[in-house]
Amino acid sequence: MRPILEVNLAGLKLKNPVLTASGTFGFGVEYAPLVDLGTIGAVVLKSVTLLPRQGNPPPRIAETPAGMLNSIGLENPGVEVVVRDILPKLKERRARVIASVAGETVEEYGKVAERFVAAGVDGIEVNISCPNVRRGGLAFGCDTDTAAAVTAEVRRVAGNLPVFVKLGVLGVDVVTVAGAVASAGASGVSLINTLPGLAVDIRQRRPVLGNITGGLSGPAIKPVALWAVWRIYKEVGLPVIGMGGIMSANDALEFILCGATAVAVGTGNFVNPRLTTEMIDGLSWALAAEGISDIKEIIGAAHK
Amino acid sequence: MRPILEVNLAGLKLKNPVLTASGTFGFGVEYAPLVDLGTIGAVVLKSVTLLPRQGNPPPRIAETPAGMLNSIGLENPGVEVVVRDILPKLKERRARVIASVAGETVEEYGKVAERFVAAGVDGIEVNISCPNVRRGGLAFGCDTDTAAAVTAEVRRVAGNLPVFVKLGVLGVDVVTVAGAVASAGASGVSLINTLPGLAVDIRQRRPVLGNITGGLSGPAIKPVALWAVWRIYKEVGLPVIGMGGIMSANDALEFILCGATAVAVGTGNFVNPRLTTEMIDGLSWALAAEGISDIKEIIGAAHK
Amino acid sequence: MIYEAEIVTQRKVATGCYRLEIYVPEIARQAQPGQFVMIKTSVTLDPLLRRPFSICTVDRELGLVKILYRVVGRGTTLMAGKKLGRRLNVFGPLGKAYTVPPNGRFTVVAGGIGIAPLYFLIQRLRALGNEVNLFYGAQNRFDLLLAEELTALRTNLYTATDNGSVGFKGTVVDLLKSKGIPPADMVYAAGPPRMLAALSSVLKEAGVTKAEFSLEQRMGCGIGACRGCAVKVRTPDGPVYKRVCTDGPVFNAEEVIWE
Amino acid sequence: MIYEAEIVTQRKVATGCYRLEIYVPEIARQAQPGQFVMIKTSVTLDPLLRRPFSICTVDRELGLVKILYRVVGRGTTLMAGKKLGRRLNVFGPLGKAYTVPPNGRFTVVAGGIGIAPLYFLIQRLRALGNEVNLFYGAQNRFDLLLAEELTALRTNLYTATDNGSVGFKGTVVDLLKSKGIPPADMVYAAGPPRMLAALSSVLKEAGVTKAEFSLEQRMGCGIGACRGCAVKVRTPDGPVYKRVCTDGPVFNAEEVIWE
Ligand SMILES: Cc1cc2nc3c(=O)[nH]c(=O)nc-3n(C[C@H](O)[C@H](O)[C@H](O)COP(=O)(O)OP(=O)(O)OC[C@H]3O[C@@H](n4cnc5c(N)ncnc54)[C@H](O)[C@@H]3O)c2cc1C
Ligand SMILES: Cc1cc2nc3c(=O)[nH]c(=O)nc-3n(C[C@H](O)[C@H](O)[C@H](O)COP(=O)(O)OP(=O)(O)OC[C@H]3O[C@@H](n4cnc5c(N)ncnc54)[C@H](O)[C@@H]3O)c2cc1C
Ligand SMILES: Cc1cc2nc3c(=O)[nH]c(=O)nc-3n(C[C@H](O)[C@H](O)[C@H](O)COP(=O)(O)O)c2cc1C
Ligand SMILES: Cc1cc2nc3c(=O)[nH]c(=O)nc-3n(C[C@H](O)[C@H](O)[C@H](O)COP(=O)(O)O)c2cc1C
Ligand code: FES
Ligand code: FES
């Protein structure tokens, strides 16, 4: 018997708990030659703003020990283009879609979300923790009141779609912020966004990234992400999409055992572009090997 | 010509900028068979409390991608034993000594520091950022007022010794805390302490560490540490002891270029017990190869 | 698109330069000059990301993909340590190829390891019977790679070395200037950014508009998803960032903004 | 104390079990039974920490240190992949050795890979002409390692296997109970924690007080500095944590608190 992988993520019924992490899977279509988008739990799109954004000057990527820094800076073509050119392609491929929204003001978040809701998506992720933009982004995630305000605004326009707020862990107490966004109507939280970081080119005696600082992702941050998921599950009790350095089905299980209802593959897509697909099979095998018939049984099981 | 490695760390003249990170080099004597303690910049002792502490239940160590978690929990024999049994041995070996002090109350920090000052050390490091103890430690580092109070108290008893406050970066804005401890009389800051983290044993379905959570160190956190050093150098301008994943002379140079006056080797000691010694030579070679005659020339040079 | 490819040849061809041949018939069959592959250099989590390498040529019959690479950091050091019989995880072919017109006269400008993608292109151009003027610069005579292979292709070869140990003494762009740019239906180039920038202004001055350059940038995904590999290009609507991995690595020289 | 040691033998001796011999005369010369070494299993930053392994025996003349290890995770997997001629960075010898009285009768209890440090001890005990009763348990007959070597040492060997494929069917502690604990001047043991805990209570019941156990714990430094390798032990002043790396790995069975 194949173990049951279906999960109910804050009301959203998913075939399996494997999602993509915003910004690492583009708008899904880029990976379509490699991954059958209809088979993964849901595709979380790159964060989108109201108007197009050009992003930060290159270099935008630096490798670090078991991790990488990025300073993309929310480059995206703006919500209209995404809704018009991309959503139809995703629908054609029967992908479940969670749109990630970003902005510089509370209103912008609301407008972008509204546009996605109108166009038809399965859920909204609110990125209030991007370390690579000056206004909005991280600034919102670090202030409990603004975090709550953004959440409330997106909640207001989201109808009955689930709203996941994506949090970082630096510069804030993640439990406090999670509590605030929960009160403001978040259906769940996505944990964690990248940590701020910097890499130095010692030959040139300057930072590697054009933007100087960037966001750290990959296996290096997995322990921090697990810590955050553990705490939110235990202290806030919100549904969690766990991410940070997930490179294998075993990594995914670690997050699920800590309390994540779903997991997202980020940097892992770069290392193995077929990782999402392979992880779904890997989860089946791992559960079967342990005699677990339904993945829901082990969500948060490490707390017992 | 051998490049000049001497640095002036907040008034403390050091032969070279290579220190040991508190807790990773014991009380120095453990490494004496491997490292000539008199040749390294300074030995930073394991954090010491007023009374002996037993520390946390095992397992206390978990390996993570390019890093490790520890939950030692400030196990130490108490300040009296350290002053009586250990300081004399360090003096015999002509080591420069920076004592790391910890406690559960502001007064305890003061008393431990006072005892070290009376016994004769070269500087005091104030550990207000240990993630592995419930009271004191991290709690102090996360609250700007308490951080300032602890700093002021240690400053008061420290006479003319330099006082370095050791900061973490999670749950707080490190620039704000650094500003607060600077105003309270800190001579400099040590950056960074471990990040909170967790590892899961998926077979046993529970956290690896006996204490559940621990502190993440090693190369994995280097980008975050460099980011913190960069920001403090630029935005606060305090002297910095940089640490976090330093495994080679090149890593040390990255920290120095970002603004660290000295660097500390932590987890690196476990991987290569002679790393401190080898790093001093490595720095000489690296500087010579680049035609730099004095390491002071490049402190903060990546900001230019 | 992702294969475990066995190493068939791993040979040092100059100081710090290696020639790698891997058995991966699917890529060998599809690859076009200018395209690249991304290789995982370690099975552990460090180094983490794949490394991009141009396809230097393929042997379709034997199913081989050949790569010419220079050891510059940790990934390439690890790669150079892998011997015959070991497997490498390879992702490709990726990226846009050079435009190869069926006939004409062509000028190719290579700097250092930039010869790698251009060799494949020259093979193709010569196979079509086209005339190729190759300007090829390197640090010294020993760094001029693929010497025999290039001779066999019978291009008009002009060499430059920094120390003058063979050919023109100076950069390949100086050589080109001193010889005069031969009339060509297309100029192709690959090499260090500084060389490409210099070449770009030389071509501009000379009024040469048809030129394709291979660019490099640090990469995440390699397939256009992460936007990590940005390069600034001119468009009618002003400058925008394009992706080296999918909009390139081959770009029209004119559109690139050198910073 | 830190050496780049060449691999002289790397041989599979059972499913997932390897025998490694490395050339490192300084350690071979100094090592005592019960001590261990810490080995770096990768030159990259992942896996990061050294792995501790008991010294299974040494050849002082040839300068060899021999290790018997089981592949359980990433580090040991990488180690098993290293062939003859490769070098391993080795730190040691570390830790406290077993007490080896000049004469007496001794009982040795080994579980699984726990035979590794005990083999070195038995060699020493037998070289001194002492009588050794060895109780050795494993999962099945193929997991009973060093069979020939142990025979050559002429111990009184009693074996147990979980599936009864050879010797007593059951655990080695059950075997010991069923045979009755032979009178001994010292009992030595190494094996999985559960076995040692069970053995500890059997010995306690039997009133045996002189017993030394080899313990394992995750390690950072290996030299007593980091306090990462804590084990709880009884003292007159109540329970305290001791360090497996320098207070052990050999402990008096009585003092260990099993949790
Ligand atoms: C499309 C393309 C084709 C290339 N073709 C070749 C080739 O045929 N032969 C060859 O020798 N080199 C080629 N390069 C450069 C090659 O990718 C780098 O030399 C290599 O990635 C360095 O890896 P490292 O780990 O040794 O160096 P490190 O400096 O340790 O690498 C650190 C990080 O920076 C990245 N990086 C460093 N230099 C470059 C660079 N020049 N371009 C892109 N990323 C870089 C690495 O991929 C890695 O992520 C090409 C690059 C691109 C983008
Ligand atoms: C003093 C001592 C002597 C030992 N002697 C032997 C021996 O002779 N033969 C043998 O096969 N094994 C021995 N072990 C156990 C051996 O150290 C582990 O099997 C090995 O570290 C596992 O590494 P890994 O990367 O394959 O496993 P992983 O599970 O991937 O390792 C993850 C981390 O946990 C640590 N770890 C995992 N299991 C153990 C363990 N049992 N003890 C200590 N740390 C562990 C690793 O060192 C690493 O830091 C000994 C352990 C100690 C403490
Ligand atoms: C190149 C890159 C781009 C990213 N862009 C976004 C983004 O647009 N929005 C967002 O919420 N997170 C973004 N992230 C963060 C990831 O979604 C994820 O939270 C983080 O990378 C941790 O997961 P990982 O370690 O698996 O990559 C980005 C990460 C990377 C590496
Ligand atoms: C085992 C261990 C014990 C530590 N104990 C202390 C301590 O007692 N006091 C302290 O201030 N920092 C302590 N630290 C933190 C280190 O001093 C250092 O800040 C951190 O490990 C980052 O540096 P690294 O990556 O080089 O290890 C400890 C770290 C480790 C790994
Ligand atoms: S490398 Fe990801 S878009 Fe080019
Ligand atoms: S491993 Fe560090 S004290 Fe034992």
Coordinates of N, CA, C and O in Angstrom, one line a residue, chain B residues 66-168:
Chain B
A66 N 27.8 21.6 7.0 CA 28.8 22.6 7.2 C 28.7 23.3 8.5 O 29.2 24.5 8.7
G67 N 28.2 22.7 9.5 CA 28.1 23.3 10.8 C 27.8 22.3 11.9 O 27.8 21.1 11.7
M68 N 27.6 22.8 13.1 CA 27.2 21.9 14.2 C 26.3 22.6 15.2 O 26.4 23.9 15.3
L69 N 25.5 21.9 15.9 CA 24.8 22.4 17.0 C 25.4 22.0 18.3 O 25.9 20.9 18.4
N70 N 25.4 22.9 19.3 CA 25.8 22.5 20.6 C 24.8 23.0 21.6 O 24.2 24.0 21.4
S71 N 24.7 22.2 22.7 CA 23.8 22.6 23.8 C 24.5 22.3 25.1 O 24.0 21.6 25.9
I72 N 25.8 22.8 25.2 CA 26.6 22.5 26.3 C 25.9 23.1 27.6 O 25.8 22.4 28.6
G73 N 25.4 24.3 27.5 CA 24.6 24.9 28.6 C 25.6 25.4 29.7 O 25.3 25.4 30.9
L74 N 26.7 26.1 29.2 CA 27.6 26.8 30.1 C 28.1 25.9 31.2 O 28.4 26.4 32.3
E75 N 28.3 24.6 31.0 CA 29.0 23.8 32.0 C 30.4 24.5 32.3 O 31.2 24.8 31.4
N76 N 30.6 24.7 33.6 CA 31.9 25.3 34.0 C 32.0 25.1 35.5 O 31.0 25.0 36.2
P77 N 33.3 25.1 36.0 CA 33.5 24.8 37.4 C 33.3 26.0 38.3 O 33.6 25.9 39.5
G78 N 32.9 27.2 37.8 CA 32.7 28.4 38.6 C 34.0 29.2 38.7 O 35.1 28.7 38.5
V79 N 33.8 30.5 38.9 CA 34.9 31.4 38.7 C 36.1 31.1 39.7 O 37.3 31.3 39.3
E80 N 35.8 30.7 40.9 CA 36.9 30.5 41.9 C 37.8 29.4 41.4 O 39.1 29.6 41.5
V81 N 37.3 28.3 40.9 CA 38.2 27.2 40.5 C 39.0 27.7 39.3 O 40.2 27.4 39.2
V82 N 38.4 28.4 38.4 CA 39.1 28.9 37.2 C 40.2 29.8 37.6 O 41.4 29.7 37.1
V83 N 39.9 30.7 38.5 CA 40.9 31.7 38.9 C 42.1 30.9 39.6 O 43.3 31.2 39.4
R84 N 41.7 30.0 40.5 CA 42.7 29.3 41.3 C 43.5 28.3 40.5 O 44.8 28.3 40.5
D85 N 42.8 27.5 39.7 CA 43.5 26.3 39.1 C 44.0 26.6 37.7 O 45.0 26.0 37.2
I86 N 43.4 27.6 37.0 CA 43.7 27.7 35.6 C 44.5 28.9 35.2 O 45.5 28.8 34.5
L87 N 44.1 30.1 35.7 CA 44.8 31.3 35.4 C 46.3 31.1 35.6 O 47.1 31.6 34.7
P88 N 46.8 30.6 36.7 CA 48.2 30.4 36.9 C 48.9 29.7 35.7 O 50.0 30.0 35.3
K89 N 48.2 28.6 35.3 CA 48.8 27.8 34.2 C 48.9 28.6 32.9 O 49.8 28.5 32.1
L90 N 47.9 29.5 32.7 CA 47.9 30.3 31.5 C 49.0 31.3 31.6 O 49.7 31.6 30.6
K91 N 49.2 31.9 32.8 CA 50.3 32.9 32.9 C 51.6 32.2 32.7 O 52.5 32.8 32.0
E92 N 51.8 31.0 33.3 CA 53.0 30.3 33.0 C 53.4 30.2 31.5 O 54.5 30.2 31.1
R93 N 52.3 30.0 30.8 CA 52.5 29.9 29.3 C 52.5 31.2 28.6 O 52.4 31.2 27.4
R94 N 52.5 32.3 29.4 CA 52.5 33.6 28.8 C 51.4 33.9 27.8 O 51.5 34.6 26.8
A95 N 50.2 33.3 28.1 CA 49.1 33.6 27.2 C 48.4 34.9 27.6 O 48.3 35.2 28.8
R96 N 48.0 35.6 26.6 CA 47.1 36.8 26.9 C 45.7 36.2 27.1 O 45.3 35.3 26.3
V97 N 45.0 36.6 28.1 CA 43.7 36.0 28.5 C 42.6 37.0 28.5 O 42.7 38.0 29.1
I98 N 41.5 36.6 27.8 CA 40.3 37.3 27.9 C 39.3 36.4 28.5 O 39.1 35.3 28.0
A99 N 38.7 36.8 29.7 CA 37.8 36.0 30.4 C 36.4 36.2 29.9 O 36.0 37.4 29.8
S100 N 35.6 35.2 29.7 CA 34.2 35.3 29.3 C 33.4 35.1 30.5 O 33.5 34.1 31.2
V101 N 32.5 36.1 30.8 CA 31.7 36.0 31.9 C 30.2 35.8 31.6 O 29.7 36.3 30.6
A102 N 29.5 35.0 32.4 CA 28.1 34.8 32.2 C 27.4 34.8 33.5 O 28.0 34.7 34.6
G103 N 26.1 34.8 33.5 CA 25.4 34.8 34.7 C 23.9 34.9 34.5 O 23.4 34.9 33.4
E104 N 23.1 34.8 35.6 CA 21.7 34.8 35.5 C 21.1 36.2 36.0 O 20.0 36.5 35.8
T105 N 22.0 37.0 36.6 CA 21.5 38.3 37.0 C 22.6 39.3 36.7 O 23.8 38.9 36.5
V106 N 22.3 40.5 36.6 CA 23.2 41.6 36.4 C 24.4 41.5 37.4 O 25.6 41.6 37.1
E107 N 24.0 41.3 38.7 CA 25.0 41.2 39.8 C 25.9 40.1 39.6 O 27.1 40.2 39.8
E108 N 25.4 38.9 39.1 CA 26.3 37.8 38.9 C 27.4 38.1 37.9 O 28.6 37.9 38.1
Y109 N 27.0 38.7 36.8 CA 27.9 39.1 35.8 C 29.0 40.0 36.4 O 30.2 39.8 36.2
G110 N 28.6 40.9 37.2 CA 29.5 41.9 37.9 C 30.5 41.1 38.8 O 31.7 41.4 38.7
K111 N 30.0 40.2 39.6 CA 30.8 39.5 40.5 C 31.9 38.7 39.8 O 33.0 38.6 40.2
V112 N 31.4 38.0 38.8 CA 32.4 37.1 38.1 C 33.5 38.0 37.4 O 34.7 37.7 37.5
A113 N 33.0 39.1 36.8 CA 34.0 39.9 36.2 C 35.0 40.5 37.2 O 36.2 40.5 37.0
E114 N 34.5 40.9 38.3 CA 35.3 41.5 39.4 C 36.4 40.5 39.8 O 37.5 40.9 40.0
R115 N 35.9 39.3 40.0 CA 36.9 38.2 40.4 C 38.0 38.1 39.4 O 39.2 37.9 39.8
F116 N 37.6 38.0 38.1 CA 38.6 37.9 37.1 C 39.6 39.1 37.1 O 40.8 39.0 36.9
V117 N 39.0 40.3 37.2 CA 39.8 41.5 37.2 C 40.8 41.5 38.3 O 42.0 41.7 38.1
A118 N 40.3 41.1 39.5 CA 41.2 41.0 40.6 C 42.4 40.0 40.4 O 43.5 40.2 40.8
A119 N 42.0 38.9 39.7 CA 43.0 37.8 39.5 C 44.0 38.2 38.4 O 45.1 37.6 38.3
G120 N 43.6 39.2 37.6 CA 44.5 39.6 36.5 C 44.3 38.9 35.2 O 44.7 37.8 35.0
V121 N 43.5 39.5 34.4 CA 43.3 39.0 33.0 C 43.5 40.2 32.1 O 43.7 41.4 32.6
D122 N 43.5 40.0 30.8 CA 43.8 41.1 29.9 C 42.5 41.8 29.3 O 42.6 42.9 28.7
G123 N 41.4 41.2 29.5 CA 40.2 41.7 29.0 C 39.0 40.9 29.5 O 39.2 39.7 29.9
I124 N 37.8 41.4 29.3 CA 36.6 40.7 29.7 C 35.7 40.6 28.5 O 35.5 41.6 27.8
E125 N 35.1 39.5 28.3 CA 34.1 39.3 27.3 C 32.8 39.0 28.1 O 32.8 38.2 28.9
V126 N 31.7 39.7 27.7 CA 30.5 39.5 28.4 C 29.5 38.7 27.5 O 29.1 39.2 26.5
N127 N 29.2 37.5 27.9 CA 28.4 36.6 27.0 C 26.9 36.9 27.4 O 26.4 36.3 28.3
I128 N 26.3 37.7 26.6 CA 24.9 37.9 26.8 C 24.0 37.3 25.7 O 22.9 37.7 25.5
S129 N 24.6 36.3 25.1 CA 23.9 35.7 24.0 C 24.0 34.2 23.9 O 23.9 33.7 22.8
C130 N 24.1 33.5 25.0 CA 24.1 32.1 24.9 C 22.7 31.5 24.7 O 21.8 31.8 25.5
P131 N 22.5 30.8 23.6 CA 21.1 30.3 23.4 C 20.8 29.1 24.2 O 19.6 28.6 24.1
N132 N 21.7 28.6 25.0 CA 21.5 27.3 25.7 C 21.1 27.4 27.1 O 21.1 26.3 27.8
V133 N 20.8 28.5 27.6 CA 20.4 28.6 29.0 C 19.1 29.4 29.1 O 18.9 30.3 28.3
R134 N 18.4 29.0 30.1 CA 17.0 29.6 30.2 C 17.0 31.0 30.7 O 16.5 32.0 30.1
R135 N 17.7 31.2 31.8 CA 17.8 32.5 32.4 C 19.1 33.2 32.0 O 20.1 32.5 31.8
G136 N 19.2 34.5 32.0 CA 20.4 35.2 31.6 C 20.6 34.9 30.2 O 19.7 34.7 29.4
G137 N 21.9 34.9 29.8 CA 22.2 34.5 28.4 C 21.4 35.2 27.4 O 21.3 36.4 27.4
L138 N 20.8 34.5 26.5 CA 20.1 35.0 25.4 C 19.1 36.1 25.8 O 18.9 37.1 25.2
A139 N 18.4 35.8 26.9 CA 17.4 36.7 27.4 C 18.0 38.1 27.5 O 17.3 39.1 27.2
F140 N 19.2 38.2 28.1 CA 19.8 39.5 28.3 C 20.2 40.1 26.9 O 20.0 41.3 26.7
G141 N 20.7 39.3 26.0 CA 21.1 39.8 24.7 C 20.0 40.3 23.9 O 20.2 41.1 23.0
C142 N 18.8 39.8 24.2 CA 17.6 40.2 23.4 C 16.9 41.5 23.9 O 16.0 41.9 23.2
D143 N 17.3 41.9 25.0 CA 16.6 43.1 25.6 C 17.6 44.2 25.7 O 18.6 44.1 26.4
T144 N 17.4 45.3 25.0 CA 18.4 46.3 24.9 C 18.7 46.9 26.3 O 19.9 47.1 26.6
D145 N 17.7 47.1 27.1 CA 18.0 47.7 28.4 C 18.8 46.8 29.3 O 19.8 47.2 30.0
T146 N 18.5 45.5 29.4 CA 19.3 44.6 30.2 C 20.7 44.5 29.7 O 21.6 44.4 30.4
A147 N 20.8 44.4 28.3 CA 22.1 44.3 27.7 C 23.0 45.5 28.2 O 24.1 45.4 28.6
A148 N 22.3 46.7 28.2 CA 23.1 47.9 28.6 C 23.4 47.8 30.1 O 24.5 48.2 30.5
A149 N 22.5 47.3 30.9 CA 22.7 47.2 32.3 C 23.8 46.3 32.7 O 24.7 46.6 33.5
V150 N 23.9 45.1 32.0 CA 24.9 44.2 32.3 C 26.3 44.8 31.9 O 27.3 44.7 32.6
T151 N 26.3 45.4 30.7 CA 27.5 46.0 30.2 C 28.0 47.1 31.2 O 29.2 47.1 31.6
A152 N 27.1 47.9 31.7 CA 27.5 49.0 32.6 C 28.1 48.4 33.9 O 29.1 48.9 34.4
E153 N 27.4 47.4 34.4 CA 27.9 46.7 35.6 C 29.3 46.2 35.4 O 30.2 46.4 36.3
V154 N 29.5 45.5 34.3 CA 30.9 44.9 34.1 C 31.9 46.0 33.9 O 33.0 46.0 34.4
R155 N 31.5 47.0 33.1 CA 32.3 48.1 32.9 C 32.8 48.8 34.2 O 34.0 49.1 34.4
R156 N 31.8 48.9 35.1 CA 32.1 49.5 36.4 C 33.2 48.7 37.2 O 34.1 49.4 37.8
V157 N 33.1 47.4 37.1 CA 34.1 46.6 37.9 C 35.4 46.3 37.2 O 36.3 45.8 37.7
A158 N 35.4 46.6 35.9 CA 36.5 46.2 35.1 C 37.8 47.1 35.1 O 38.8 46.8 34.4
G159 N 37.7 48.2 35.8 CA 38.8 49.1 35.9 C 39.2 49.5 34.5 O 38.3 49.9 33.7
N160 N 40.5 49.5 34.1 CA 40.8 49.9 32.8 C 40.9 48.8 31.8 O 41.5 49.0 30.7
L161 N 40.4 47.7 32.1 CA 40.4 46.5 31.1 C 39.4 46.8 30.1 O 38.3 47.3 30.3
P162 N 39.7 46.4 28.9 CA 38.6 46.5 27.8 C 37.5 45.4 28.1 O 37.8 44.3 28.5
V163 N 36.3 45.9 27.8 CA 35.1 45.0 27.9 C 34.5 44.8 26.6 O 34.1 45.8 25.9
F164 N 34.4 43.5 26.2 CA 33.8 43.2 24.9 C 32.5 42.5 25.2 O 32.4 41.6 26.0
V165 N 31.4 43.0 24.5 CA 30.1 42.3 24.7 C 29.8 41.4 23.6 O 29.9 41.8 22.4
K166 N 29.5 40.2 23.9 CA 29.3 39.2 22.8 C 27.8 39.1 22.5 O 27.0 38.9 23.3
L167 N 27.5 39.4 21.2 CA 26.2 39.5 20.8 C 25.8 38.4 19.8 O 26.6 37.8 19.1
G168 N 24.5 38.0 19.9 CA 23.9 37.1 18.9 C 23.1 38.0 17.9 O 23.1 39.2 18.0

